[in-house]
Coordinates of C-alpha atoms and ligand atoms in Angstrom, one line a residue:
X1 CA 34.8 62.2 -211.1
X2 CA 35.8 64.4 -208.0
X3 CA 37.2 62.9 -205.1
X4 CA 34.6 63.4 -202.7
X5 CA 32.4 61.9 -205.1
X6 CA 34.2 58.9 -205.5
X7 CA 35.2 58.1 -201.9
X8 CA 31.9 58.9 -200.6
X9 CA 32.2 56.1 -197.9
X10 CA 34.3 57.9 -195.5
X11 CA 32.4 60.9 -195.2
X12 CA 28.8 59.2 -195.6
X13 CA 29.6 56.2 -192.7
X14 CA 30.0 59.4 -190.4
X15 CA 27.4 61.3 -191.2
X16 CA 25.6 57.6 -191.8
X17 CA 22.4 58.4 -193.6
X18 CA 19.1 57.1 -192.5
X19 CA 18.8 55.8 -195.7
X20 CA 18.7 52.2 -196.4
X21 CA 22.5 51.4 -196.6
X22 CA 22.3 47.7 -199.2
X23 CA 24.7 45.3 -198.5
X24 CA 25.6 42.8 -201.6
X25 CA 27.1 39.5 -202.8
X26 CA 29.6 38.6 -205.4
X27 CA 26.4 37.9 -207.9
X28 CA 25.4 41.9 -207.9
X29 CA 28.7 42.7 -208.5
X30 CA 29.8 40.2 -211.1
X31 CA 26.0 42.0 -212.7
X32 CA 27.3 45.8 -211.7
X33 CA 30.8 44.9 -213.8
X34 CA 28.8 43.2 -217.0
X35 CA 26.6 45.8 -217.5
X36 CA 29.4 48.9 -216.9
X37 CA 31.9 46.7 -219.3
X38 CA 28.9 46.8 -221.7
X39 CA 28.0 50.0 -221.2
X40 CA 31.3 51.3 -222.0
X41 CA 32.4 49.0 -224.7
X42 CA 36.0 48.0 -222.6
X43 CA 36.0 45.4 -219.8
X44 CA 39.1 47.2 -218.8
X45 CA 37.4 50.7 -218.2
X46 CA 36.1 49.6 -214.5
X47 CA 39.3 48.7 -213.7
X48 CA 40.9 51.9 -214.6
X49 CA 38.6 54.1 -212.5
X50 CA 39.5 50.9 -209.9
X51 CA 42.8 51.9 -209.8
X52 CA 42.4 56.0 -210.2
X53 CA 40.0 55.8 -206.9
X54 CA 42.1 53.5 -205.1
X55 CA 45.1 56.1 -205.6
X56 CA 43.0 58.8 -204.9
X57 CA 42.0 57.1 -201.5
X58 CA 45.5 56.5 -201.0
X59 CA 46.7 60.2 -201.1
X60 CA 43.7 60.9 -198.9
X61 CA 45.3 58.7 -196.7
X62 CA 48.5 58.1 -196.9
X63 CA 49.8 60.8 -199.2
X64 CA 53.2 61.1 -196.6
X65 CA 53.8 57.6 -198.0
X66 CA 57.0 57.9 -200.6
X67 CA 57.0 54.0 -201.1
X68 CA 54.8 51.3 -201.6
X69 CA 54.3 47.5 -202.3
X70 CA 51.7 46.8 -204.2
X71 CA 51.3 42.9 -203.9
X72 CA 49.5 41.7 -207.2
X73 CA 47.2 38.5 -207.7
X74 CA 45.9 36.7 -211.1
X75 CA 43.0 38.3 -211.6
X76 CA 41.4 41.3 -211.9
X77 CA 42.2 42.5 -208.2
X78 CA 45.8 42.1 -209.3
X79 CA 44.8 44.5 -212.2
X80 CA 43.3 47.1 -209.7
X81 CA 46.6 47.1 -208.0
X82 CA 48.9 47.6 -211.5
X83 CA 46.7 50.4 -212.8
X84 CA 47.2 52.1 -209.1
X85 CA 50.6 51.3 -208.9
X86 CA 51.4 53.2 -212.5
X87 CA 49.5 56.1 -211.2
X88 CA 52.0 56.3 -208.3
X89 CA 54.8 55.7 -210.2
X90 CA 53.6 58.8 -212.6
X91 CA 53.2 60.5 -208.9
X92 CA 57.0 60.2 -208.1
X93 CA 56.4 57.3 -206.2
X94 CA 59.1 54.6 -205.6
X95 CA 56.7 51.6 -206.4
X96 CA 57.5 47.8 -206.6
X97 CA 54.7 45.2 -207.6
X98 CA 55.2 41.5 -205.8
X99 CA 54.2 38.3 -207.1
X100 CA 53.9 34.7 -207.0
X101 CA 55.8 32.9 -209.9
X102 CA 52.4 31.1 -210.6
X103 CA 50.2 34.5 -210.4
X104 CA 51.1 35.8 -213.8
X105 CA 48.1 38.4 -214.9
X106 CA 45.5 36.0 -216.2
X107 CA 42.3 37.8 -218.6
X108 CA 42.8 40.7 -221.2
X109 CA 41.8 43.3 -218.3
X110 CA 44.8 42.5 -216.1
X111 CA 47.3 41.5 -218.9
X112 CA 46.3 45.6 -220.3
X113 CA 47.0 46.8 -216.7
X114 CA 50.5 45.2 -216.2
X115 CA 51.5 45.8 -219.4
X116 CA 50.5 49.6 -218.5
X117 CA 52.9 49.3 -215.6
X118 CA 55.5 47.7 -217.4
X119 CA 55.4 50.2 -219.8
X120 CA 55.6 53.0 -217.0
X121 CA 58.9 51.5 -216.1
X122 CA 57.3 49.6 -213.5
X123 CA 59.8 46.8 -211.7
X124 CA 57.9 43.7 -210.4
X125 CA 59.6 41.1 -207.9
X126 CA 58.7 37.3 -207.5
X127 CA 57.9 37.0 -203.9
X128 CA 60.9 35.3 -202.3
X129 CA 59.7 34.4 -198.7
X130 CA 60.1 38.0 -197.8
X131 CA 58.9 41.6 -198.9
X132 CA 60.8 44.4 -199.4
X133 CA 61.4 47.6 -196.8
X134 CA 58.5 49.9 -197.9
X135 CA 56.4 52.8 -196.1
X136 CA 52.9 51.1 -197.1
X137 CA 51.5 47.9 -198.5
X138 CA 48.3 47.6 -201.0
X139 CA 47.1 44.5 -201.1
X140 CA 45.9 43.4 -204.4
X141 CA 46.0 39.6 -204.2
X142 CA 42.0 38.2 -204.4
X143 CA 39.1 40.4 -204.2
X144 CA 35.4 39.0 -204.8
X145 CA 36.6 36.2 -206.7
X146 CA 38.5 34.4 -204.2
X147 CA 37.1 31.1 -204.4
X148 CA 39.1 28.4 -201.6
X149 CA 41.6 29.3 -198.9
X150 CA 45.1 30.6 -200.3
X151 CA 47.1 27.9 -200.7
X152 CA 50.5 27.8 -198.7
X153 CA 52.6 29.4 -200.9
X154 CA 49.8 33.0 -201.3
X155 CA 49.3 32.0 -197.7
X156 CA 52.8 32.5 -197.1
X157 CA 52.5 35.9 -198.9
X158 CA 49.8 37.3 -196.8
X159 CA 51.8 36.5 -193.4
X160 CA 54.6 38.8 -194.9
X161 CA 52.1 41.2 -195.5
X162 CA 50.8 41.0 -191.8
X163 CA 54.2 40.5 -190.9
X164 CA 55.4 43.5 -192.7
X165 CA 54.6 46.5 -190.0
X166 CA 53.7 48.9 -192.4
X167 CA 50.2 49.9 -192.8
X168 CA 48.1 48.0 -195.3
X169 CA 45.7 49.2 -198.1
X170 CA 43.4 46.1 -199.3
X171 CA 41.6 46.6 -202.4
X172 CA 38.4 45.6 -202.5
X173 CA 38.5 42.6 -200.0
X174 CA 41.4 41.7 -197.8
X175 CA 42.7 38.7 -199.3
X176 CA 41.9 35.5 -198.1
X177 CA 38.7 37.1 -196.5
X178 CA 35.1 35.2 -197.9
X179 CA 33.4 38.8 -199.4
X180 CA 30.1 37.0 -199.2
X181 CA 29.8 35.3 -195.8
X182 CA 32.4 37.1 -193.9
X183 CA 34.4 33.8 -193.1
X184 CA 37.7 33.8 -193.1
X185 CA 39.3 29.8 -193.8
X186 CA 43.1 30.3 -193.6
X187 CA 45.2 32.9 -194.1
X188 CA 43.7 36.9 -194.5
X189 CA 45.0 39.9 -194.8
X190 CA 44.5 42.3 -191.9
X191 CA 44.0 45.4 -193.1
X192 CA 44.0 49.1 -192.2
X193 CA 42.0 50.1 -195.1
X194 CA 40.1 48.3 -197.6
X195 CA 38.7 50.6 -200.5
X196 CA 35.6 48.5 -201.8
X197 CA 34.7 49.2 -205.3
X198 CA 31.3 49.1 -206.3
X199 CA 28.8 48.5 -203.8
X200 CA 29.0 47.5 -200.1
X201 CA 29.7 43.8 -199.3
X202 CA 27.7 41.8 -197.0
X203 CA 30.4 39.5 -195.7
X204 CA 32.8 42.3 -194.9
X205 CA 30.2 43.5 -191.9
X206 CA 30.2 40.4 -189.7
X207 CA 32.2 37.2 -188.1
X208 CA 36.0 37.1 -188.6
X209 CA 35.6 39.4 -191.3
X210 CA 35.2 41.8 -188.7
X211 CA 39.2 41.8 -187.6
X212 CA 40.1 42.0 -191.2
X213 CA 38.5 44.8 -193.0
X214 CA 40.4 48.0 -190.9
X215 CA 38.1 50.7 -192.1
X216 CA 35.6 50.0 -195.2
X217 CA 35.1 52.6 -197.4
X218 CA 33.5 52.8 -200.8
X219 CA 34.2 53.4 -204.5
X220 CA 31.5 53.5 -206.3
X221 CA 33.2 53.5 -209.8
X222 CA 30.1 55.8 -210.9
X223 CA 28.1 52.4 -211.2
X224 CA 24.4 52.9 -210.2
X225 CA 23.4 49.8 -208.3
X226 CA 20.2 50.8 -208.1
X227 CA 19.8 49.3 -211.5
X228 CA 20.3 45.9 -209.6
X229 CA 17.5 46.5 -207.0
X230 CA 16.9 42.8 -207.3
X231 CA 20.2 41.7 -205.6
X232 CA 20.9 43.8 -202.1
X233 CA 21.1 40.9 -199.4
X234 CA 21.1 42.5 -196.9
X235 CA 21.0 46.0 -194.9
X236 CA 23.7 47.4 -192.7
X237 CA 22.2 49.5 -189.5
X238 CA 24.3 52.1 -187.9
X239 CA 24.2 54.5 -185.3
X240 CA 21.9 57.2 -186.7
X241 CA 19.6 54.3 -188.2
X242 CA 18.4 54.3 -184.3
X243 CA 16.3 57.5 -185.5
X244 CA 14.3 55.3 -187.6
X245 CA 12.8 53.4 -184.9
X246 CA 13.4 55.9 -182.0
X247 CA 10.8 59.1 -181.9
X248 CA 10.7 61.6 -179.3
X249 CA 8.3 60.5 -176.6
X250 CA 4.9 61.0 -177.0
X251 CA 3.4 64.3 -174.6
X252 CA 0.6 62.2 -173.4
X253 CA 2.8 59.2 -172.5
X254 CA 1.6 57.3 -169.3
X255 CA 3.6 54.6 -167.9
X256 CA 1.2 51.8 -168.6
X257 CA 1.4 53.1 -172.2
X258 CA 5.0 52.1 -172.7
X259 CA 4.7 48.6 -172.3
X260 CA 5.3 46.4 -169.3
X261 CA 7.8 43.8 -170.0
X262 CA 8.1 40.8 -167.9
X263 CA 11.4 39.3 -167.3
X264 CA 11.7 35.8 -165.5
X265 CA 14.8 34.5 -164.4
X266 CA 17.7 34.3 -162.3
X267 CA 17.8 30.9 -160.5
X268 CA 20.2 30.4 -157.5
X269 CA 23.2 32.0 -158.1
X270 CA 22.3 33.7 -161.4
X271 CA 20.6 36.5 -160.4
X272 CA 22.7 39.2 -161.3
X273 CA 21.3 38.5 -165.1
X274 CA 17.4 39.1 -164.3
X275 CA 18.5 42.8 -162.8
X276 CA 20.6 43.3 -165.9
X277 CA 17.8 42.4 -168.2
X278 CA 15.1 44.2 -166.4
X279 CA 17.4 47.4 -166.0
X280 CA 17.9 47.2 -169.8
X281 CA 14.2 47.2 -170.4
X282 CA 13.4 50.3 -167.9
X283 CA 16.4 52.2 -169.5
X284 CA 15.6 51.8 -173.1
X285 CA 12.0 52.8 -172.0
X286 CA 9.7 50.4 -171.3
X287 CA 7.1 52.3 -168.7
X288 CA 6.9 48.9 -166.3
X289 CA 9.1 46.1 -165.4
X290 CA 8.3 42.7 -163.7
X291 CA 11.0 40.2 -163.1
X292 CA 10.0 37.0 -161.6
X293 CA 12.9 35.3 -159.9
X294 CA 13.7 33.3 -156.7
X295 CA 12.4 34.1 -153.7
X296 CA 16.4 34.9 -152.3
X297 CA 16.8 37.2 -155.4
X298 CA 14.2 39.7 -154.2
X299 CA 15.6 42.1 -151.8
X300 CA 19.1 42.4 -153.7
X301 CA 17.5 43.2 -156.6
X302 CA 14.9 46.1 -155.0
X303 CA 17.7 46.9 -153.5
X304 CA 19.8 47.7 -156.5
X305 CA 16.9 48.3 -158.8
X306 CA 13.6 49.7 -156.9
X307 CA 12.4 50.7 -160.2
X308 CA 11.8 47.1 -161.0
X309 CA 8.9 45.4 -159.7
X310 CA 10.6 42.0 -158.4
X311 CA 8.2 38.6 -157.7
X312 CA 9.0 35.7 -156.0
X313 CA 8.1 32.8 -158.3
X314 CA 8.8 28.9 -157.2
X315 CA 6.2 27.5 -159.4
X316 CA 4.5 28.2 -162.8
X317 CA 0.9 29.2 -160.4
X318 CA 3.1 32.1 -159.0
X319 CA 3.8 33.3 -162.1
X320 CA -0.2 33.1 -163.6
X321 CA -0.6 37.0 -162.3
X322 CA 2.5 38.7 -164.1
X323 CA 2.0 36.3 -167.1
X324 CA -1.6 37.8 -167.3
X325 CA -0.2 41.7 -167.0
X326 CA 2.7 41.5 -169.1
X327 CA 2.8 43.1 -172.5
X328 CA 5.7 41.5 -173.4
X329 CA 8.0 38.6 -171.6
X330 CA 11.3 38.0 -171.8
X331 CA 12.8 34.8 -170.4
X332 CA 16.5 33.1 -170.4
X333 CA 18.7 35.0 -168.3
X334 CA 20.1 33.2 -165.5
X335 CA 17.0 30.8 -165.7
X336 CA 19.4 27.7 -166.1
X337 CA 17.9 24.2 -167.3
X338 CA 16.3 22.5 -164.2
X339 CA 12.8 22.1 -162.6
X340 CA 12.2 25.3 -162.7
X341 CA 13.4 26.7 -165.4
X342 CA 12.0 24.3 -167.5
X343 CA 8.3 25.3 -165.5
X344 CA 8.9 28.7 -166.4
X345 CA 9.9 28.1 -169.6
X346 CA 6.4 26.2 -170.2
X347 CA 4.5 28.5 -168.5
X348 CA 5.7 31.7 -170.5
X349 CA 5.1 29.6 -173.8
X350 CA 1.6 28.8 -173.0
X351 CA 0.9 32.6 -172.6
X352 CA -0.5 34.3 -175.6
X353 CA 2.4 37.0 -174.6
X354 CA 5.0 38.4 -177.5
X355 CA 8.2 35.9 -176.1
X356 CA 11.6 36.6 -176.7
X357 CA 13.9 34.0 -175.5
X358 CA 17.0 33.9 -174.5
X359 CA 20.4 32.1 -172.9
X360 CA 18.6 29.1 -171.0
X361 CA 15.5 29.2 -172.3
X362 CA 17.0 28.9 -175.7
X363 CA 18.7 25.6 -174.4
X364 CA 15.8 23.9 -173.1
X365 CA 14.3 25.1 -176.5
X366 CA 17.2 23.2 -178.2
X367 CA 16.6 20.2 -175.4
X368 CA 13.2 20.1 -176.8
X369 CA 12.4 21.6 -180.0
X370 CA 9.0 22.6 -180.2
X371 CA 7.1 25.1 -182.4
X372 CA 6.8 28.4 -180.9
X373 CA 3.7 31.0 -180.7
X374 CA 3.7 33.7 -183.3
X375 CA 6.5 36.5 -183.6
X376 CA 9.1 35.5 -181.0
X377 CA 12.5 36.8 -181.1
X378 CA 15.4 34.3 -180.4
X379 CA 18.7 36.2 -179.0
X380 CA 21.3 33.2 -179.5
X381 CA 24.9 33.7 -179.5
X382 CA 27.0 31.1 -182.1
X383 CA 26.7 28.4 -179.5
X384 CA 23.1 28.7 -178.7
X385 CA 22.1 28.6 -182.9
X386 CA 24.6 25.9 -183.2
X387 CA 22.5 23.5 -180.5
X388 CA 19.4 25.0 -182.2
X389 CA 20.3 24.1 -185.8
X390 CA 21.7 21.0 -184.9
X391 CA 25.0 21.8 -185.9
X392 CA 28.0 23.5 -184.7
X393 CA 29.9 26.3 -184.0
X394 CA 32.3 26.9 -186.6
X395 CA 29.9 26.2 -189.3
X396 CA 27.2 28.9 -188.0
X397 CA 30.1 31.2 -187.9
X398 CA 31.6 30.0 -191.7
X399 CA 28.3 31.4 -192.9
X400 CA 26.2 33.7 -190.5
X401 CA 23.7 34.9 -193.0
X402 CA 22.9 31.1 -193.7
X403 CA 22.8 30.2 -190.1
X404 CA 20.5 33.4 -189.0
X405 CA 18.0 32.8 -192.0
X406 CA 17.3 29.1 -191.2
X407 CA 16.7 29.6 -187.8
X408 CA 14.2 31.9 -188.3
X409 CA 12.8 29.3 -191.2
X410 CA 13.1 26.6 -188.3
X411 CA 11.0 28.2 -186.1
X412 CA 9.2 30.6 -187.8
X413 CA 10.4 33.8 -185.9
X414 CA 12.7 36.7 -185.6
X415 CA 16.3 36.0 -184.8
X416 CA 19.2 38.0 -183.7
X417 CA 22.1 36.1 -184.0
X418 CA 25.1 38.0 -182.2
X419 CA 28.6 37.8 -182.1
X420 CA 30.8 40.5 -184.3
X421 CA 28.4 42.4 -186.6
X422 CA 24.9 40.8 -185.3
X423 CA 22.6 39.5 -187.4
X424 CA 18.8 40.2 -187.5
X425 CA 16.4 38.4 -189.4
X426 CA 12.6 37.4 -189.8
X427 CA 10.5 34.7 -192.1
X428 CA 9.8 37.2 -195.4
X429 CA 12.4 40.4 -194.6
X430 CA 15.9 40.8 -195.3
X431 CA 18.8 40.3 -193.2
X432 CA 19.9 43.4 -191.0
X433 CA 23.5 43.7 -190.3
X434 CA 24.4 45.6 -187.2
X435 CA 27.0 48.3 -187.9
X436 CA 28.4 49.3 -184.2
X437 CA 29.5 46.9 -181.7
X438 CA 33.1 46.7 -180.1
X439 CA 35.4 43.3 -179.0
X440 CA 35.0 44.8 -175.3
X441 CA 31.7 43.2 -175.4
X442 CA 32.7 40.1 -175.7
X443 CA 31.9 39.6 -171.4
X444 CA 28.9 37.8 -169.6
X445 CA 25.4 39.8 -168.8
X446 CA 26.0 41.9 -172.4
X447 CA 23.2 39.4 -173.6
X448 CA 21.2 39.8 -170.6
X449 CA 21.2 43.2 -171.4
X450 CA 20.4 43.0 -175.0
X451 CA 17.2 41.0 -174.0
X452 CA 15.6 43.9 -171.9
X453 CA 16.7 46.5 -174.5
X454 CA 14.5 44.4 -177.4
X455 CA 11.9 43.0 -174.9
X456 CA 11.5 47.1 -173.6
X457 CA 11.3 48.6 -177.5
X458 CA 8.8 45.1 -178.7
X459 CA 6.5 46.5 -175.6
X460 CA 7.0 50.2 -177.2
X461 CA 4.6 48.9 -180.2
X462 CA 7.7 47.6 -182.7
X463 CA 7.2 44.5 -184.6
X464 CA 9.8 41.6 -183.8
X465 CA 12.0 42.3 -186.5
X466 CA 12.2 46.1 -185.7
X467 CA 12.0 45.6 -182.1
X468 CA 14.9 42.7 -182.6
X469 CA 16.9 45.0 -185.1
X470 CA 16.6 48.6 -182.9
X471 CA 17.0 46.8 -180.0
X472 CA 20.4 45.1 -181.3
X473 CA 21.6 48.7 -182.7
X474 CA 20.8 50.3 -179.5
X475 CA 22.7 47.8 -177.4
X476 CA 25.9 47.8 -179.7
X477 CA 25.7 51.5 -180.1
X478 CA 25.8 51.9 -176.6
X479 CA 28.4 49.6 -176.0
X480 CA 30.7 51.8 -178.3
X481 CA 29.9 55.2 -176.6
X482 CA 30.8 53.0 -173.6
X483 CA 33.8 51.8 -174.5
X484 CA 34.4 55.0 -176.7
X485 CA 35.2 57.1 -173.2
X486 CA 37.0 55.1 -170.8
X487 CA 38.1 51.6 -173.2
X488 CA 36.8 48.4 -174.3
X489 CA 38.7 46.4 -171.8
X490 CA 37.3 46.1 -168.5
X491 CA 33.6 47.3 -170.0
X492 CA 31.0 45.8 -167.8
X493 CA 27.5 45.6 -168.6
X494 CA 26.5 48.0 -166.3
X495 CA 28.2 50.9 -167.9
X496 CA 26.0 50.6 -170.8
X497 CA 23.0 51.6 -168.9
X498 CA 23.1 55.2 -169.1
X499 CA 23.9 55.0 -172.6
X500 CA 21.1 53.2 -173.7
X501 CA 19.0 55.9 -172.3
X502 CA 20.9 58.7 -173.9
X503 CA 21.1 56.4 -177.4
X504 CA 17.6 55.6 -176.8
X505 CA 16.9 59.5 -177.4
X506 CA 18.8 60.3 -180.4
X507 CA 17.9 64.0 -179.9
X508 CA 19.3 64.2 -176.4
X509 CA 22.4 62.2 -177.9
X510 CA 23.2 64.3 -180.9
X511 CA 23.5 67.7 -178.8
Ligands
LIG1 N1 33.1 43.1 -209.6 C1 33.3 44.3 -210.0 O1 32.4 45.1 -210.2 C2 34.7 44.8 -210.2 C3 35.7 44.0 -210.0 N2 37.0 44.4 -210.1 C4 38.1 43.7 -209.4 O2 38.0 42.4 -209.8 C5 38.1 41.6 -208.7 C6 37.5 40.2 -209.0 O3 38.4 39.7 -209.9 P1 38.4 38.2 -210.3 O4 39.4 38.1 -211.5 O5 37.1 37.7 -210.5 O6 39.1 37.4 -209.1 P2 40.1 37.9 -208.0 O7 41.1 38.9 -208.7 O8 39.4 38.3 -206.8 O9 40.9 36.5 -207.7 C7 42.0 36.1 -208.4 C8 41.8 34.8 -209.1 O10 42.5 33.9 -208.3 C9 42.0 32.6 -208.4 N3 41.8 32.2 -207.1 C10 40.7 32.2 -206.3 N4 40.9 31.7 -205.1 C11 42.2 31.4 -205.1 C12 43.1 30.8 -204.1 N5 42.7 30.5 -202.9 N6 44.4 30.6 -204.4 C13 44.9 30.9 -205.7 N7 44.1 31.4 -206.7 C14 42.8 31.6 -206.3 C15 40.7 32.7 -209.2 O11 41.0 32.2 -210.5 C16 40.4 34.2 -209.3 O12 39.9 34.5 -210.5 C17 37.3 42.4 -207.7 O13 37.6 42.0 -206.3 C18 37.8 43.8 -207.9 O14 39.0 44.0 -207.3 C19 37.2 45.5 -211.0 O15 38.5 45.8 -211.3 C20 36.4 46.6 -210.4 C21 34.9 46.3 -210.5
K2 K1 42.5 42.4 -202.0

């Protein structure tokens, strides 16, 4: 199989398809390697053309590399590391496998690939406590079948491997890295590659995951995964997925035909979040804004928005008129969890209005669970689904996919569960993971902004879950082409606003 053929990740994540891109679990893999070791009669084929395309990515990558480490577990990643360590030793490499005493290859496939390196005149070293000098590191410890957190002695391993310095290759999954949920229990590998053979893996796209996985690219192995249609679990949305959603304006566009969003929010001394939300909504296109806030909040924000359309609302009655013209309404930002919030908060749910909620009005949602009109979208962040489930942080984040899909169960709507590699969902779709998204915006006001990019593109005539998913994608993309100029650190919400126009026109952003 060529090269290009088999490493079609690298190139196809930058050119990044409008295509569906399926994101699996363990189970359609486990399926994938049945059915190829049946079809080819030898369990230990896959893991030959494992360990041919993870050398083949390795030249591609690190060809300058004259010695490696290739640290080898029990089972069948282990194997995926001996077959590619006797391909560089056949290369003129200066190879050495590590392992623990108690990780002898375990199954005939990874007995037949160490012996094959033995047989090459391959040397392997018990781990001691410390590694070896070496130019490059792959990590072959536990792939998809990593089942509890490596104990202290692997554990040990892996901090010599993240201690090491030299850049690290992970096969498959970065040990010690969940493949399905993205969780990461003790300790992982942090890698600078990880090759992943097969198909695409939902957990390596979101939560800790995230600071693991370096670059992901994929080895298909030549297995069609179409043939297990049944299993994707999810979808992963990138940049030029925006295309999908985002068509060229319409020539006969008039600004009442673009939606009028209605934001509410910013009580005393929050209202820096309701001009951030309804400047998201106008720059990702929606033709009219409202946002009802204090009194006090007025004049600043006509003054640093006089495209909005600020009102002064003190009680639900002053809010009866924008309620009324409002196409769609976003509330939460800066609203806070008194008197009138919570008025607001009633208000906007007695509307017949598409709602999307978010930051405070998510709280006093979690204050006082209730059932919510049909197709909301809830915006929480970990904490927020944690007090909305009942539950807390560090579970939601242990298993993301689980937390996202039982809020939307719970309350019978689209959610978009951020954090690293947001999560979209709806009652009866899949589960979107956003690809794009940087650590820079990890600051306050990026969810105020998130709201008025989905409230704006759920008032341009998407459904919740499109609305939710584009709106996501748009915000994370633009946080990249943010950060990609001038740096994640110091990114403030603000500086996404031009971007989300110029992201919000995929033509205008491709030239
Ligand atoms: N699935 C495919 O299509 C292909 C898989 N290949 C490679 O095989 C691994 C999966 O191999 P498996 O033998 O199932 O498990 P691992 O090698 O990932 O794990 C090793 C072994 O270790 C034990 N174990 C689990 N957790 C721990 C722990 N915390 N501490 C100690 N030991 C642990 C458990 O018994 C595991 O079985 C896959 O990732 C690919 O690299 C094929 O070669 C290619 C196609
Ligand atoms: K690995």
């Amino acid at each position: 199989m060529s090269r290009s053929a088999e490493t079609e990740g690298r190139r196809a994540g930058a050119r990044a398809a409008t295509a569906p891109c399926p994101l699996y679990d363990a189970a359609a893999l486990r399926a994938a390697e049945r059915g190829a070791a049946a079809a080819s009669g030898d369990a230990f084929e896959l893991m030959r053309r494992a360990g041919e395309a993870a050398w083949r990515e390795w030249l591609d990558r690190w060809s300058q590399a004259y010695s490696l480490l290739v640290v080898c577990g029990p089972g069948n990643n282990g194997g995926d590391g001996y077959v590619m360590a006797t391909h560089a030793l056949r290369n003129g490499r200066k190879v050495a496998v590590v392992r623990l005493r108690e990780h002898a290859p375990r199954g005939e496939p990874a007995r037949r690939a160490a012996d094959g390196y033995r047989d090459a005149g391959g040397a392997t070293l018990e781990f001691d406590g410390a590694l070896p000098p070496a130019e490059a590191i792959v990590d072959a410890l536990f792939g998809i079948g990593l089942s509890r957190a490596p104990d202290a002695v692997a554990g040990a391993l892996i901090e010599a491997i993240n201690g090491h310095g030299a850049p690290v290759f992970a096969l498959d999954v970065p040990s010690g890295v969940d493949a399905d949920r993205g969780a990461v229990a003790g300790p992982a590998v942090v890698a600078d590659c990880t090759l992943e053979f097969i198909a695409r893996k939902r957990g390596l796209r979101t939560g800790a995951a995230l600071d693991h996985v370096g670059e992901p690219v994929l080895a298909s192995l030549g297995v069609d995964m179409s043939e297990h249609a049944a299993y994707p679990v999810a979808e992963w949305l990138r940049a030029p997925d925006l295309g999908r959603w985002l068509r060229p304006r319409r020539r006969d566009s008039h600004k009442g035909r673009n939606g009028r969003v209605l934001c509410i929010g910013g009580d005393h001394g929050h209202g820096g979040a309701l001009v951030l939300c309804a400047q998201a909504a106008l720059r990702s296109g929606a033709g009219l804004v409202d946002a009802a806030t204090r009194a006090d909040h007025v004049a600043p924000l006509l003054a640093r928005l006089p495209e909005a359309m600020p009102r002064a609302v003190e009680s639900s009655d002053d809010l009866r008129a924008a309620l009324a013209a409002a196409d769609v309404i976003a509330i939460g930002p800066g609203l806070g969890t008194q008197e009138w919030g919570a008025l607001l908060f009633a208000a906007a749910l007695a509307s017949d209005k598409p709602l999307l909620l978010d930051a405070d009005a998510l709280n006093l949602l979690a204050a006082q669970p209730r059932a919510l009109p049909a197709d909301c979208i809830l915006t929480p962040h970990p904490g927020e689904a944690a007090r909305l489930l009942g539950s807390d942080t560090a579970r939601v984040q242990a298993d993301r996919d689980a937390a996202v899909r039982a809020l939307a169960e719970r309350y019978r709507c689209a959610v978009v569960l951020k954090g690293a590699g947001t999560l979209v969902h709806a009652p009866g779709q899949g589960v979107r993971v956003i690809g794009a998204g940087n650590p820079g915006m990890a600051v306050g006001g990026m969810g105020d902004v998130l709201s008025g990019a989905i409230a704006a593109l759920r008032a341009q005539r998407l459904d919740a879950f499109d609305a939710a998913s584009c709106g996501a994608l748009l915000h994370s993309t633009a946080g990249d082409r943010a950060a990609r100029d001038d740096g994640e650190r110091g990114l403030l919400p603000s500086d996404l606003m031009p971007w989300l126009r110029r992201c919000a026109n995929p033509r205008a952003d491709e030239r």
